[in-house]
Amino acid sequence: MRIIGAVDIGGTKIAVGAAAEDGTIICRAECPTQPEFGFEAAMHRTKSMLHDVAARTHAEFKGIGVACPGPLDPASGMIGEVGTLSGWQGGNLITELEREFGVQTAVENDADAATLAEAKCGAGKGSSHLIYVTVSTGIGAGILIGGDLYRGSRGTHPEIGHQIIAASSGSRCYCKATGCWESLASGAAIAAWMQEQQPAKQPRTAAEICLLAEEGDPMALKAMDREGYYLGLGLANLITLFAPDTIVLGGGVMRSSHLFLPRAIETIRELCTQVPVENTTITVAALGPDAGLAGAAQAWLSRYADHREP
């Protein structure tokens, strides 16, 4: 049997998997990213896990797909200055994995990879004009226009999470701006705002704050209302600019979407006055924790199985 290796690199964990040729994940493993130990150490752990999943499935890799945060060159596999992977700049994912496994490796921005997966077999199936937004530690997005990934000049991935939506609000982001979408509506932003409101208390994660909101904690509920407003503000911009068929929302923060998505929808309806907002379906991602791995597999399938070039 031939399988596709899938690698999903995030700021907190690296997941690897074995995918069938239809993109279904059949085996997986993961470890902490530990970016502070450097790119080479992370690659050593990634290769070891890939060897392990191949052995467990008694199969050989037909190819390997990688989903990784940007800035990233999808053609060369070179990592740029990624805020959540400090010190990894210049690391080459394609070189490392092709040298180890001897098969073609496709690298894609993590949001673009998840976009491909959700459009192919997830919540956006059938949509030709789709935007996938991942809300987790940071915010990223991928854009599908006419069924194809949108790429900027020289293949550059648009960093939609760093659009300025409230220049006088929030803290200064590592992107050097104040008031970008990520600094106001990401999981890290939820945690930072809560700590500002309750500086004497132990810092909490976004997940812990969502649990407090479930229990009716007044300050946590305010954090959810704020999250809904700023998430909706950024989504309203995307609808106004692109008028997509579908917006798919993924990432860890969206596990608690019922706490803030109604507020986001309300904000969108208030602000989207120049395009028919009712033409855009807003839905939560369907692939769950496998979205990153499914996206990595689709990155390889779309580029090599379908004979497309980046």
Short mmCIF file of C-alpha atoms in Angstrom, two decimals, residues 21-237:
data_model
loop_
_atom_site.label_atom_id
_atom_site.label_comp_id
_atom_site.label_asym_id
_atom_site.label_seq_id
_atom_site.Cartn_x
_atom_site.Cartn_y
_atom_site.Cartn_z
CA GLU A 21 -4.90 8.45 -1.46
CA ASP A 22 -8.33 10.03 -0.97
CA GLY A 23 -6.84 12.19 1.81
CA THR A 24 -8.37 10.26 4.75
CA ILE A 25 -6.08 10.23 7.80
CA ILE A 26 -5.55 6.62 8.88
CA CYS A 27 -2.78 6.98 11.47
CA ARG A 28 -1.34 9.90 13.44
CA ALA A 29 1.20 10.95 16.08
CA GLU A 30 2.19 14.25 17.65
CA CYS A 31 4.73 15.93 19.89
CA PRO A 32 5.31 19.43 21.35
CA THR A 33 6.79 21.89 18.86
CA GLN A 34 9.23 23.36 21.38
CA PRO A 35 10.31 26.02 18.86
CA GLU A 36 12.92 27.35 21.30
CA PHE A 37 15.07 24.26 20.62
CA GLY A 38 15.35 25.18 16.95
CA PHE A 39 14.40 23.96 13.50
CA GLU A 40 16.80 21.02 13.30
CA ALA A 41 15.59 19.49 16.57
CA ALA A 42 11.98 19.80 15.41
CA MET A 43 12.82 18.16 12.09
CA HIS A 44 14.51 15.28 13.89
CA ARG A 45 11.33 14.63 15.88
CA THR A 46 9.15 15.04 12.78
CA LYS A 47 11.16 12.54 10.74
CA SER A 48 11.08 10.05 13.60
CA MET A 49 7.29 10.29 13.83
CA LEU A 50 6.92 9.90 10.07
CA HIS A 51 9.01 6.75 10.13
CA ASP A 52 6.83 5.50 12.99
CA VAL A 53 3.48 6.05 11.22
CA ALA A 54 4.85 4.42 8.06
CA ALA A 55 5.90 1.38 10.08
CA ARG A 56 2.52 1.20 11.83
CA THR A 57 0.65 1.21 8.50
CA HIS A 58 3.15 -1.19 6.84
CA ALA A 59 3.30 1.15 3.86
CA GLU A 60 5.64 3.41 1.91
CA PHE A 61 5.20 7.11 1.31
CA LYS A 62 4.10 8.16 -2.15
CA GLY A 63 4.77 11.75 -1.18
CA ILE A 64 4.70 14.10 1.82
CA GLY A 65 2.60 17.19 2.38
CA VAL A 66 3.41 19.83 5.00
CA ALA A 67 1.22 22.55 6.49
CA CYS A 68 3.22 25.25 8.27
CA PRO A 69 2.58 28.81 9.50
CA GLY A 70 3.90 31.63 7.33
CA PRO A 71 5.69 33.62 6.12
CA LEU A 72 6.65 30.63 4.00
CA ASP A 73 7.69 30.06 0.38
CA PRO A 74 5.49 27.19 -0.87
CA ALA A 75 7.68 26.64 -3.93
CA SER A 76 11.06 26.34 -2.21
CA GLY A 77 9.89 25.18 1.24
CA MET A 78 11.86 27.97 2.95
CA ILE A 79 10.51 29.33 6.25
CA GLY A 80 10.53 33.09 6.81
CA GLU A 81 10.24 35.07 10.06
CA VAL A 82 7.32 33.23 11.66
CA GLY A 83 6.23 34.89 14.89
CA THR A 84 5.28 31.59 16.56
CA LEU A 85 8.43 29.77 15.34
CA SER A 86 11.12 32.21 16.39
CA GLY A 87 14.59 31.24 15.19
CA TRP A 88 13.40 28.94 12.40
CA GLN A 89 13.97 31.47 9.62
CA GLY A 90 15.86 29.91 6.72
CA GLY A 91 14.89 26.34 7.58
CA ASN A 92 13.92 24.37 4.46
CA LEU A 93 11.15 21.83 4.91
CA ILE A 94 11.33 20.38 1.40
CA THR A 95 15.09 19.82 1.53
CA GLU A 96 14.91 18.14 4.94
CA LEU A 97 12.09 15.74 4.12
CA GLU A 98 13.02 14.88 0.53
CA ARG A 99 16.56 14.07 1.64
CA GLU A 100 15.23 11.76 4.37
CA PHE A 101 12.43 9.99 2.49
CA GLY A 102 13.29 10.36 -1.20
CA VAL A 103 9.79 11.42 -2.29
CA GLN A 104 8.31 14.69 -3.56
CA THR A 105 7.30 17.03 -0.75
CA ALA A 106 4.71 19.78 -1.06
CA VAL A 107 4.71 22.63 1.45
CA GLU A 108 1.76 24.95 1.99
CA ASN A 109 0.87 27.71 4.41
CA ASP A 110 -1.21 26.05 7.14
CA ALA A 111 -4.30 28.16 6.47
CA ASP A 112 -4.07 27.49 2.71
CA ALA A 113 -3.71 23.76 3.39
CA ALA A 114 -6.78 23.71 5.62
CA THR A 115 -8.63 25.71 2.96
CA LEU A 116 -7.95 22.97 0.43
CA ALA A 117 -9.11 20.29 2.87
CA GLU A 118 -12.35 22.01 3.88
CA ALA A 119 -13.15 22.77 0.22
CA LYS A 120 -12.44 19.20 -0.87
CA CYS A 121 -14.06 17.15 1.88
CA GLY A 122 -15.20 19.47 4.69
CA ALA A 123 -17.69 22.23 5.46
CA GLY A 124 -16.90 24.13 2.24
CA LYS A 125 -17.37 21.19 -0.12
CA GLY A 126 -18.81 22.45 -3.40
CA SER A 127 -17.80 26.10 -2.86
CA SER A 128 -15.60 27.68 -5.53
CA HIS A 129 -15.27 31.04 -3.73
CA LEU A 130 -14.29 30.18 -0.17
CA ILE A 131 -12.35 31.76 2.67
CA TYR A 132 -11.07 29.59 5.50
CA VAL A 133 -10.19 31.42 8.73
CA THR A 134 -8.36 29.69 11.55
CA VAL A 135 -8.67 31.25 15.00
CA SER A 136 -6.25 29.76 17.49
CA THR A 137 -3.10 31.21 19.09
CA GLY A 138 -3.06 33.53 16.07
CA ILE A 139 -5.35 34.14 13.10
CA GLY A 140 -4.68 32.97 9.57
CA ALA A 141 -6.76 32.63 6.43
CA GLY A 142 -6.73 30.98 3.03
CA ILE A 143 -8.67 32.14 -0.02
CA LEU A 144 -10.10 30.00 -2.80
CA ILE A 145 -11.19 31.89 -5.92
CA GLY A 146 -12.76 29.97 -8.78
CA GLY A 147 -11.67 26.73 -7.12
CA ASP A 148 -7.98 27.70 -6.96
CA LEU A 149 -5.89 29.02 -4.09
CA TYR A 150 -5.24 32.72 -4.32
CA ARG A 151 -1.54 33.56 -4.15
CA GLY A 152 -0.04 37.00 -4.12
CA SER A 153 3.02 38.27 -5.94
CA ARG A 154 5.71 35.56 -6.27
CA GLY A 155 3.50 33.11 -4.39
CA THR A 156 3.27 35.23 -1.25
CA HIS A 157 0.52 34.22 1.17
CA PRO A 158 -1.68 37.18 2.24
CA GLU A 159 -1.51 37.57 6.03
CA ILE A 160 -5.15 38.49 6.58
CA GLY A 161 -4.81 38.01 10.34
CA HIS A 162 -2.71 41.17 10.40
CA GLN A 163 -5.21 43.51 8.75
CA ILE A 164 -5.65 46.60 10.92
CA ILE A 165 -9.19 46.72 12.22
CA ALA A 166 -8.91 49.03 15.26
CA ALA A 167 -5.66 51.00 15.28
CA SER A 168 -6.28 52.50 18.72
CA SER A 169 -7.16 49.21 20.43
CA GLY A 170 -5.31 46.16 21.66
CA SER A 171 -1.63 45.62 22.25
CA ARG A 172 1.24 45.92 19.81
CA CYS A 173 1.56 42.72 17.77
CA TYR A 174 4.79 41.03 16.70
CA CYS A 175 3.84 42.20 13.18
CA LYS A 176 4.75 45.69 14.53
CA ALA A 177 1.16 46.99 14.27
CA THR A 178 -1.34 47.90 16.97
CA GLY A 179 -4.94 46.87 16.45
CA CYS A 180 -4.46 44.09 13.91
CA TRP A 181 -7.09 41.35 13.81
CA GLU A 182 -4.84 38.77 15.46
CA SER A 183 -4.02 41.09 18.36
CA LEU A 184 -7.74 41.59 19.03
CA ALA A 185 -9.53 38.33 18.21
CA SER A 186 -7.07 35.43 18.53
CA GLY A 187 -6.91 33.02 21.45
CA ALA A 188 -3.84 34.86 22.72
CA ALA A 189 -5.79 38.14 22.51
CA ILE A 190 -8.63 36.74 24.63
CA ALA A 191 -6.13 35.68 27.30
CA ALA A 192 -4.24 39.00 27.19
CA TRP A 193 -7.42 41.08 27.54
CA MET A 194 -8.63 38.99 30.49
CA GLN A 195 -5.28 39.44 32.23
CA GLU A 196 -5.48 43.21 31.71
CA GLN A 197 -8.90 43.26 33.37
CA GLN A 198 -7.84 41.04 36.29
CA PRO A 199 -4.09 41.62 36.75
CA ALA A 200 -4.07 40.23 40.29
CA LYS A 201 -5.34 36.83 39.19
CA GLN A 202 -3.45 33.89 37.72
CA PRO A 203 -3.21 34.19 33.91
CA ARG A 204 -5.74 32.03 32.09
CA THR A 205 -5.73 30.49 28.62
CA ALA A 206 -8.47 31.20 26.09
CA ALA A 207 -9.85 27.69 26.69
CA GLU A 208 -10.06 28.32 30.44
CA ILE A 209 -11.81 31.65 29.85
CA CYS A 210 -14.36 29.93 27.60
CA LEU A 211 -15.06 27.43 30.38
CA LEU A 212 -15.59 30.30 32.83
CA ALA A 213 -18.03 31.89 30.37
CA GLU A 214 -19.93 28.60 30.22
CA GLU A 215 -20.28 28.85 34.01
CA GLY A 216 -21.61 32.41 33.76
CA ASP A 217 -18.54 34.33 34.98
CA PRO A 218 -19.33 38.01 34.22
CA MET A 219 -15.82 39.02 33.11
CA ALA A 220 -15.45 35.92 30.93
CA LEU A 221 -18.81 36.70 29.31
CA LYS A 222 -17.52 40.21 28.54
CA ALA A 223 -14.45 38.60 26.96
CA MET A 224 -16.74 36.50 24.74
CA ASP A 225 -18.76 39.54 23.70
CA ARG A 226 -15.54 41.36 22.83
CA GLU A 227 -14.29 38.33 20.90
CA GLY A 228 -17.53 38.19 18.93
CA TYR A 229 -17.34 41.86 18.05
CA TYR A 230 -13.75 41.84 16.80
CA LEU A 231 -14.10 38.49 15.04
CA GLY A 232 -17.20 39.83 13.29
CA LEU A 233 -15.42 43.06 12.34
CA GLY A 234 -12.66 41.18 10.55
CA LEU A 235 -15.11 38.82 8.85
CA ALA A 236 -17.20 41.77 7.70
CA ASN A 237 -14.11 43.15 5.97
#
